[in-house]
Amino acid sequence: MGKEMGQDKSEKMDGIPKVSICIPAYNNEAEVRRLLASIAAQTMQDAEIILTDDSTNGKIETLVGKIRSGKDPGGEISAAPCMKRLRYVHNEKPLGHIFNWNKALSLARGKYIKIMFSDDWFTRDDSLEKLTALLEENPQASLAFCGTMQVSKKGSYARAAGREYVERLRQDYRLLFLGNEIGAPSATLYRACGAMFDERSNWASDMFLYFEILQKDPAFVFTPEPLISIGVHEEQYTESFSERDFRKYKDSLLMYEKYGLRDQEECRHEMLRLTVVYGQGWKTASACGAAFGEYLRQRAVWFWHNTVLGYWNGLLHKLGLKAEKGK
């Protein structure tokens, strides 16, 4: 349950918005303001905004009140037509990351769904228009995604999925299991299909969402243009996971089983590799569909790279030597 702030009475509720922009937030009023300002500046205004707030203070609620009353500084946000479709829900008790994400998605009414994490924002004024056009011009596609600007205190840089990755994904969407170059959910727009985040997931929650979309219809469209800016900082949810956090393995195993990936050879090999890396035995490897010979070979590869080469490189380091590349 949650407290919902009423919408502007001038809004015509009978019209279905083209895009639902879903924003889960938590105690970050300045970042929410930046995101809303970038939405207000969009050339494409046929959108509703759903803001589900897990905050333990009232700052975001106060911001929404100012926007509704036209008292936000400068008035630029309030003047945007899409702000008449701003729906705000303050959860009575914080739901937590993934649950709050799904809360926002559950309220969406649009033809297209655009989740925006509240520390991200639109890079350009026509970003939403361009993303929407990708799906409008490609009616067979269920998902559109774009490049991003990765922005931190140290600077910024553009990133995008590689051409080879995109082509492999076109051939078999299940290869998403091998790694996520689609990027953060904020970089996506998809046709409303009821897809949600798996609330059992942790580190790979974004990949579960993409699997939900692509298993229904694997066609997608992509542009490397950095239409979305991603705020990179240490407080991000994914930054709370260590390199060998066992929750990463549990997510991979859940994904592997949920989407029936053992029939895909490359996915099966990757699951075996992860099983060995995370110290799981033959019983687990067998349950994942691995042959005993495959398991022994993977164990040998892991032992060579992490024990033999590890000791050898450590010895060279102590002697002040470096192994030549390619040796």
GROMACS .gro file of C-alpha atoms in nm:
model
  327
    1MET     CA    1   0.000   0.000   0.000
    2GLY     CA    2   0.105   0.361  -0.041
    3LYS     CA    3  -0.015   0.717  -0.034
    4GLU     CA    4  -0.090   0.854  -0.379
    5MET     CA    5  -0.087   1.223  -0.459
    6GLY     CA    6  -0.378   1.309  -0.691
    7GLN     CA    7  -0.320   1.399  -1.053
    8ASP     CA    8  -0.386   1.736  -1.208
    9LYS     CA    9  -0.765   1.771  -1.253
   10SER     CA   10  -0.715   1.910  -1.603
   11GLU     CA   11  -0.579   1.577  -1.725
   12LYS     CA   12  -0.802   1.382  -1.960
   13MET     CA   13  -0.792   1.032  -1.817
   14ASP     CA   14  -0.961   0.866  -2.115
   15GLY     CA   15  -0.651   0.892  -2.334
   16ILE     CA   16  -0.390   0.616  -2.317
   17PRO     CA   17  -0.039   0.763  -2.319
   18LYS     CA   18   0.205   0.645  -2.580
   19VAL     CA   19   0.481   0.599  -2.320
   20SER     CA   20   0.478   0.524  -1.949
   21ILE     CA   21   0.793   0.658  -1.783
   22CYS     CA   22   0.834   0.458  -1.462
   23ILE     CA   23   1.059   0.610  -1.196
   24PRO     CA   24   1.138   0.427  -0.870
   25ALA     CA   25   1.305   0.662  -0.621
   26TYR     CA   26   1.460   0.665  -0.274
   27ASN     CA   27   1.581   0.969  -0.076
   28ASN     CA   28   1.738   1.143  -0.378
   29GLU     CA   29   1.535   1.458  -0.444
   30ALA     CA   30   1.812   1.635  -0.640
   31GLU     CA   31   1.851   1.346  -0.883
   32VAL     CA   32   1.475   1.311  -0.926
   33ARG     CA   33   1.456   1.684  -1.003
   34ARG     CA   34   1.729   1.645  -1.267
   35LEU     CA   35   1.545   1.352  -1.428
   36LEU     CA   36   1.207   1.530  -1.427
   37ALA     CA   37   1.368   1.837  -1.582
   38SER     CA   38   1.508   1.619  -1.862
   39ILE     CA   39   1.161   1.467  -1.917
   40ALA     CA   40   1.000   1.812  -1.923
   41ALA     CA   41   1.244   1.915  -2.197
   42GLN     CA   42   1.156   1.622  -2.426
   43THR     CA   43   1.015   1.693  -2.770
   44MET     CA   44   0.790   1.387  -2.725
   45GLN     CA   45   0.535   1.474  -2.455
   46ASP     CA   46   0.275   1.199  -2.506
   47ALA     CA   47   0.379   1.029  -2.183
   48GLU     CA   48   0.265   0.959  -1.832
   49ILE     CA   49   0.512   0.970  -1.544
   50ILE     CA   50   0.480   0.720  -1.260
   51LEU     CA   51   0.697   0.802  -0.960
   52THR     CA   52   0.698   0.540  -0.683
   53ASP     CA   53   0.881   0.669  -0.380
   54ASP     CA   54   1.049   0.454  -0.113
   55SER     CA   55   1.186   0.763   0.064
   56THR     CA   56   1.200   0.792   0.440
   57ASN     CA   57   1.173   1.172   0.414
   58GLY     CA   58   0.927   1.402   0.240
   59LYS     CA   59   1.161   1.583   0.003
   60ILE     CA   60   1.049   1.414  -0.318
   61GLU     CA   61   0.684   1.453  -0.219
   62THR     CA   62   0.745   1.824  -0.158
   63LEU     CA   63   0.911   1.852  -0.499
   64VAL     CA   64   0.609   1.690  -0.666
   65GLY     CA   65   0.378   1.930  -0.480
   66LYS     CA   66   0.574   2.228  -0.610
   67ILE     CA   67   0.562   2.096  -0.966
   68ARG     CA   68   0.188   2.039  -0.940
   69SER     CA   69   0.130   2.391  -0.809
   70GLY     CA   70   0.363   2.553  -1.062
   71LYS     CA   71   0.603   2.667  -0.792
   72ASP     CA   72   0.909   2.472  -0.896
   73PRO     CA   73   1.210   2.701  -0.947
   74GLY     CA   74   1.192   2.851  -1.295
   75GLY     CA   75   0.863   2.677  -1.372
   76GLU     CA   76   1.012   2.480  -1.664
   77ILE     CA   77   0.912   2.143  -1.521
   78SER     CA   78   0.557   2.246  -1.432
   79ALA     CA   79   0.494   2.388  -1.778
   80ALA     CA   80   0.561   2.059  -1.960
   81PRO     CA   81   0.238   1.892  -2.085
   82CYS     CA   82   0.348   1.548  -1.962
   83MET     CA   83   0.358   1.676  -1.603
   84LYS     CA   84  -0.022   1.676  -1.609
   85ARG     CA   85   0.013   1.299  -1.616
   86LEU     CA   86   0.252   1.284  -1.323
   87ARG     CA   87   0.139   1.013  -1.083
   88TYR     CA   88   0.312   1.001  -0.745
   89VAL     CA   89   0.291   0.716  -0.492
   90HIS     CA   90   0.473   0.729  -0.159
   91ASN     CA   91   0.503   0.374  -0.024
   92GLU     CA   92   0.394   0.356   0.340
   93LYS     CA   93   0.692   0.129   0.408
   94PRO     CA   94   0.997   0.111   0.180
   95LEU     CA   95   0.950  -0.183  -0.057
   96GLY     CA   96   1.316  -0.224  -0.148
   97HIS     CA   97   1.489  -0.198  -0.482
   98ILE     CA   98   1.332  -0.460  -0.709
   99PHE     CA   99   0.990  -0.449  -0.542
  100ASN     CA  100   0.967  -0.072  -0.590
  101TRP     CA  101   1.075  -0.109  -0.953
  102ASN     CA  102   0.788  -0.353  -1.009
  103LYS     CA  103   0.547  -0.126  -0.823
  104ALA     CA  104   0.612   0.147  -1.080
  105LEU     CA  105   0.576  -0.097  -1.371
  106SER     CA  106   0.249  -0.234  -1.234
  107LEU     CA  107   0.086   0.109  -1.262
  108ALA     CA  108   0.187   0.174  -1.624
  109ARG     CA  109  -0.090   0.224  -1.885
  110GLY     CA  110   0.115   0.321  -2.191
  111LYS     CA  111   0.172   0.148  -2.523
  112TYR     CA  112   0.545   0.154  -2.450
  113ILE     CA  113   0.722   0.117  -2.115
  114LYS     CA  114   1.025   0.329  -2.027
  115ILE     CA  115   1.177   0.260  -1.689
  116MET     CA  116   1.413   0.533  -1.573
  117PHE     CA  117   1.614   0.481  -1.258
  118SER     CA  118   1.604   0.807  -1.070
  119ASP     CA  119   1.980   0.871  -1.087
  120ASP     CA  120   1.968   0.859  -1.470
  121TRP     CA  121   1.835   1.114  -1.719
  122PHE     CA  122   1.772   1.182  -2.088
  123THR     CA  123   2.090   1.299  -2.262
  124ARG     CA  124   1.913   1.495  -2.537
  125ASP     CA  125   1.582   1.675  -2.572
  126ASP     CA  126   1.480   1.432  -2.848
  127SER     CA  127   1.599   1.114  -2.674
  128LEU     CA  128   1.249   0.983  -2.599
  129GLU     CA  129   1.129   1.075  -2.948
  130LYS     CA  130   1.417   0.881  -3.104
  131LEU     CA  131   1.366   0.576  -2.883
  132THR     CA  132   0.993   0.574  -2.954
  133ALA     CA  133   1.057   0.606  -3.328
  134LEU     CA  134   1.272   0.292  -3.316
  135LEU     CA  135   0.969   0.087  -3.211
  136GLU     CA  136   0.721   0.281  -3.425
  137GLU     CA  137   0.932   0.220  -3.737
  138ASN     CA  138   1.002  -0.143  -3.648
  139PRO     CA  139   0.662  -0.290  -3.553
  140GLN     CA  140   0.811  -0.640  -3.532
  141ALA     CA  141   1.046  -0.537  -3.248
  142SER     CA  142   0.950  -0.586  -2.884
  143LEU     CA  143   1.250  -0.402  -2.739
  144ALA     CA  144   1.459  -0.099  -2.827
  145PHE     CA  145   1.783  -0.008  -2.657
  146CYS     CA  146   2.049   0.256  -2.707
  147GLY     CA  147   2.398   0.360  -2.613
  148THR     CA  148   2.455   0.560  -2.296
  149MET     CA  149   2.677   0.823  -2.144
  150GLN     CA  150   2.834   0.688  -1.826
  151VAL     CA  151   2.867   0.989  -1.597
  152SER     CA  152   3.059   1.000  -1.269
  153LYS     CA  153   3.250   1.256  -1.064
  154LYS     CA  154   3.565   1.151  -1.250
  155GLY     CA  155   3.419   1.228  -1.592
  156SER     CA  156   3.202   1.070  -1.858
  157TYR     CA  157   3.230   0.840  -2.156
  158ALA     CA  158   3.000   0.683  -2.413
  159ARG     CA  159   2.934   0.309  -2.414
  160ALA     CA  160   2.723   0.087  -2.638
  161ALA     CA  161   2.676  -0.279  -2.717
  162GLY     CA  162   2.931  -0.409  -2.966
  163ARG     CA  163   2.829  -0.500  -3.320
  164GLU     CA  164   2.928  -0.866  -3.274
  165TYR     CA  165   2.727  -0.888  -2.951
  166VAL     CA  166   2.417  -0.740  -3.115
  167GLU     CA  167   2.438  -0.978  -3.412
  168ARG     CA  168   2.482  -1.281  -3.187
  169LEU     CA  169   2.181  -1.173  -2.985
  170ARG     CA  170   1.976  -1.139  -3.303
  171GLN     CA  171   2.064  -1.498  -3.392
  172ASP     CA  172   1.971  -1.633  -3.048
  173TYR     CA  173   1.842  -1.405  -2.771
  174ARG     CA  174   1.933  -1.671  -2.511
  175LEU     CA  175   2.299  -1.570  -2.554
  176LEU     CA  176   2.209  -1.277  -2.329
  177PHE     CA  177   2.298  -1.526  -2.055
  178LEU     CA  178   2.667  -1.491  -2.149
  179GLY     CA  179   2.673  -1.124  -2.056
  180ASN     CA  180   2.471  -0.803  -2.060
  181GLU     CA  181   2.582  -0.541  -2.311
  182ILE     CA  182   2.228  -0.403  -2.341
  183GLY     CA  183   2.312  -0.203  -2.031
  184ALA     CA  184   2.097  -0.065  -1.753
  185PRO     CA  185   1.714  -0.075  -1.785
  186SER     CA  186   1.714   0.302  -1.831
  187ALA     CA  187   1.869   0.242  -2.175
  188THR     CA  188   1.562   0.049  -2.293
  189LEU     CA  189   1.209   0.106  -2.420
  190TYR     CA  190   0.974  -0.187  -2.477
  191ARG     CA  191   0.621  -0.265  -2.585
  192ALA     CA  192   0.385  -0.320  -2.295
  193CYS     CA  193   0.375  -0.697  -2.242
  194GLY     CA  194   0.343  -0.741  -1.865
  195ALA     CA  195   0.716  -0.803  -1.822
  196MET     CA  196   0.844  -0.746  -1.470
  197PHE     CA  197   1.167  -0.791  -1.275
  198ASP     CA  198   1.200  -1.131  -1.105
  199GLU     CA  199   1.176  -1.048  -0.734
  200ARG     CA  200   1.394  -1.348  -0.650
  201SER     CA  201   1.684  -1.200  -0.844
  202ASN     CA  202   1.963  -0.981  -0.710
  203TRP     CA  203   2.262  -0.874  -0.917
  204ALA     CA  204   2.126  -0.973  -1.262
  205SER     CA  205   1.775  -0.831  -1.221
  206ASP     CA  206   1.802  -0.632  -1.545
  207MET     CA  207   1.880  -0.947  -1.743
  208PHE     CA  208   1.569  -1.116  -1.606
  209LEU     CA  209   1.359  -0.826  -1.737
  210TYR     CA  210   1.517  -0.856  -2.082
  211PHE     CA  211   1.457  -1.232  -2.088
  212GLU     CA  212   1.091  -1.172  -1.999
  213ILE     CA  213   1.055  -0.937  -2.296
  214LEU     CA  214   1.259  -1.131  -2.551
  215GLN     CA  215   1.117  -1.474  -2.475
  216LYS     CA  216   0.776  -1.338  -2.579
  217ASP     CA  217   0.916  -1.182  -2.897
  218PRO     CA  218   1.294  -1.198  -2.961
  219ALA     CA  219   1.302  -0.919  -3.222
  220PHE     CA  220   1.469  -0.596  -3.109
  221VAL     CA  221   1.615  -0.275  -3.249
  222PHE     CA  222   1.930  -0.095  -3.135
  223THR     CA  223   2.107   0.235  -3.182
  224PRO     CA  224   2.456   0.306  -3.042
  225GLU     CA  225   2.365   0.674  -3.002
  226PRO     CA  226   2.398   0.768  -2.631
  227LEU     CA  227   2.041   0.885  -2.572
  228ILE     CA  228   2.047   0.817  -2.197
  229SER     CA  229   2.290   0.935  -1.929
  230ILE     CA  230   2.365   0.689  -1.650
  231GLY     CA  231   2.469   0.831  -1.315
  232VAL     CA  232   2.756   0.616  -1.191
  233HIS     CA  233   2.833   0.626  -0.819
  234GLU     CA  234   2.931   0.400  -0.529
  235GLU     CA  235   2.581   0.401  -0.378
  236GLN     CA  236   2.433   0.215  -0.674
  237TYR     CA  237   2.264  -0.116  -0.596
  238THR     CA  238   2.492  -0.321  -0.822
  239GLU     CA  239   2.800  -0.170  -0.657
  240SER     CA  240   2.708  -0.349  -0.333
  241PHE     CA  241   2.808  -0.686  -0.486
  242SER     CA  242   3.167  -0.806  -0.451
  243GLU     CA  243   3.345  -0.978  -0.740
  244ARG     CA  244   3.280  -1.326  -0.602
  245ASP     CA  245   2.946  -1.255  -0.432
  246PHE     CA  246   2.760  -1.588  -0.428
  247ARG     CA  247   2.434  -1.407  -0.508
  248LYS     CA  248   2.570  -1.359  -0.859
  249TYR     CA  249   2.595  -1.736  -0.901
  250LYS     CA  250   2.248  -1.787  -0.760
  251ASP     CA  251   2.108  -1.540  -1.013
  252SER     CA  252   2.283  -1.720  -1.298
  253LEU     CA  253   2.151  -2.058  -1.182
  254LEU     CA  254   1.797  -1.921  -1.144
  255MET     CA  255   1.811  -1.765  -1.491
  256TYR     CA  256   1.953  -2.085  -1.641
  257GLU     CA  257   1.674  -2.295  -1.495
  258LYS     CA  258   1.387  -2.048  -1.540
  259TYR     CA  259   1.447  -1.995  -1.911
  260GLY     CA  260   1.545  -2.353  -2.000
  261LEU     CA  261   1.896  -2.267  -2.118
  262ARG     CA  262   2.056  -2.611  -2.089
  263ASP     CA  263   1.956  -2.685  -2.450
  264GLN     CA  264   2.172  -2.393  -2.569
  265GLU     CA  265   2.530  -2.525  -2.587
  266GLU     CA  266   2.709  -2.197  -2.516
  267CYS     CA  267   2.480  -2.125  -2.222
  268ARG     CA  268   2.541  -2.473  -2.084
  269HIS     CA  269   2.919  -2.426  -2.109
  270GLU     CA  270   2.893  -2.088  -1.934
  271MET     CA  271   2.684  -2.237  -1.653
  272LEU     CA  272   2.947  -2.509  -1.608
  273ARG     CA  273   3.224  -2.249  -1.598
  274LEU     CA  274   3.041  -2.050  -1.331
  275THR     CA  275   2.971  -2.366  -1.133
  276VAL     CA  276   3.344  -2.441  -1.119
  277VAL     CA  277   3.446  -2.079  -1.051
  278TYR     CA  278   3.209  -2.061  -0.755
  279GLY     CA  279   3.336  -2.387  -0.609
  280GLN     CA  280   3.031  -2.602  -0.674
  281GLY     CA  281   3.084  -2.977  -0.718
  282TRP     CA  282   2.999  -3.243  -0.971
  283LYS     CA  283   2.649  -3.293  -0.829
  284THR     CA  284   2.555  -2.933  -0.913
  285ALA     CA  285   2.730  -2.948  -1.251
  286SER     CA  286   2.543  -3.267  -1.337
  287ALA     CA  287   2.210  -3.108  -1.242
  288CYS     CA  288   2.292  -2.829  -1.489
  289GLY     CA  289   2.329  -3.083  -1.769
  290ALA     CA  290   2.709  -3.109  -1.784
  291ALA     CA  291   2.881  -3.433  -1.884
  292PHE     CA  292   3.145  -3.567  -1.645
  293GLY     CA  293   3.420  -3.518  -1.905
  294GLU     CA  294   3.318  -3.155  -1.956
  295TYR     CA  295   3.326  -3.101  -1.581
  296LEU     CA  296   3.677  -3.247  -1.545
  297ARG     CA  297   3.809  -3.037  -1.834
  298GLN     CA  298   3.662  -2.719  -1.686
  299ARG     CA  299   3.813  -2.803  -1.346
  300ALA     CA  300   4.152  -2.851  -1.512
  301VAL     CA  301   4.126  -2.517  -1.694
  302TRP     CA  302   4.032  -2.340  -1.371
  303PHE     CA  303   4.317  -2.507  -1.180
  304TRP     CA  304   4.569  -2.409  -1.446
  305HIS     CA  305   4.467  -2.043  -1.463
  306ASN     CA  306   4.406  -1.987  -1.093
  307THR     CA  307   4.669  -2.207  -0.931
  308VAL     CA  308   4.958  -2.292  -1.163
  309LEU     CA  309   4.969  -1.960  -1.349
  310GLY     CA  310   4.883  -1.776  -1.030
  311TYR     CA  311   5.186  -1.915  -0.844
  312TRP     CA  312   5.409  -1.865  -1.149
  313ASN     CA  313   5.311  -1.500  -1.192
  314GLY     CA  314   5.349  -1.446  -0.818
  315LEU     CA  315   5.704  -1.585  -0.833
  316LEU     CA  316   5.794  -1.364  -1.129
  317HIS     CA  317   5.658  -1.064  -0.942
  318LYS     CA  318   5.875  -1.140  -0.638
  319LEU     CA  319   6.180  -1.170  -0.863
  320GLY     CA  320   6.096  -0.840  -1.026
  321LEU     CA  321   6.028  -1.005  -1.360
  322LYS     CA  322   5.735  -0.996  -1.596
  323ALA     CA  323   5.618  -1.268  -1.830
  324GLU     CA  324   5.629  -1.163  -2.194
  325LYS     CA  325   5.293  -1.116  -2.360
  326GLY     CA  326   5.182  -1.421  -2.547
  327LYS     CA  327   5.414  -1.648  -2.350
   0.00000   0.00000   0.00000
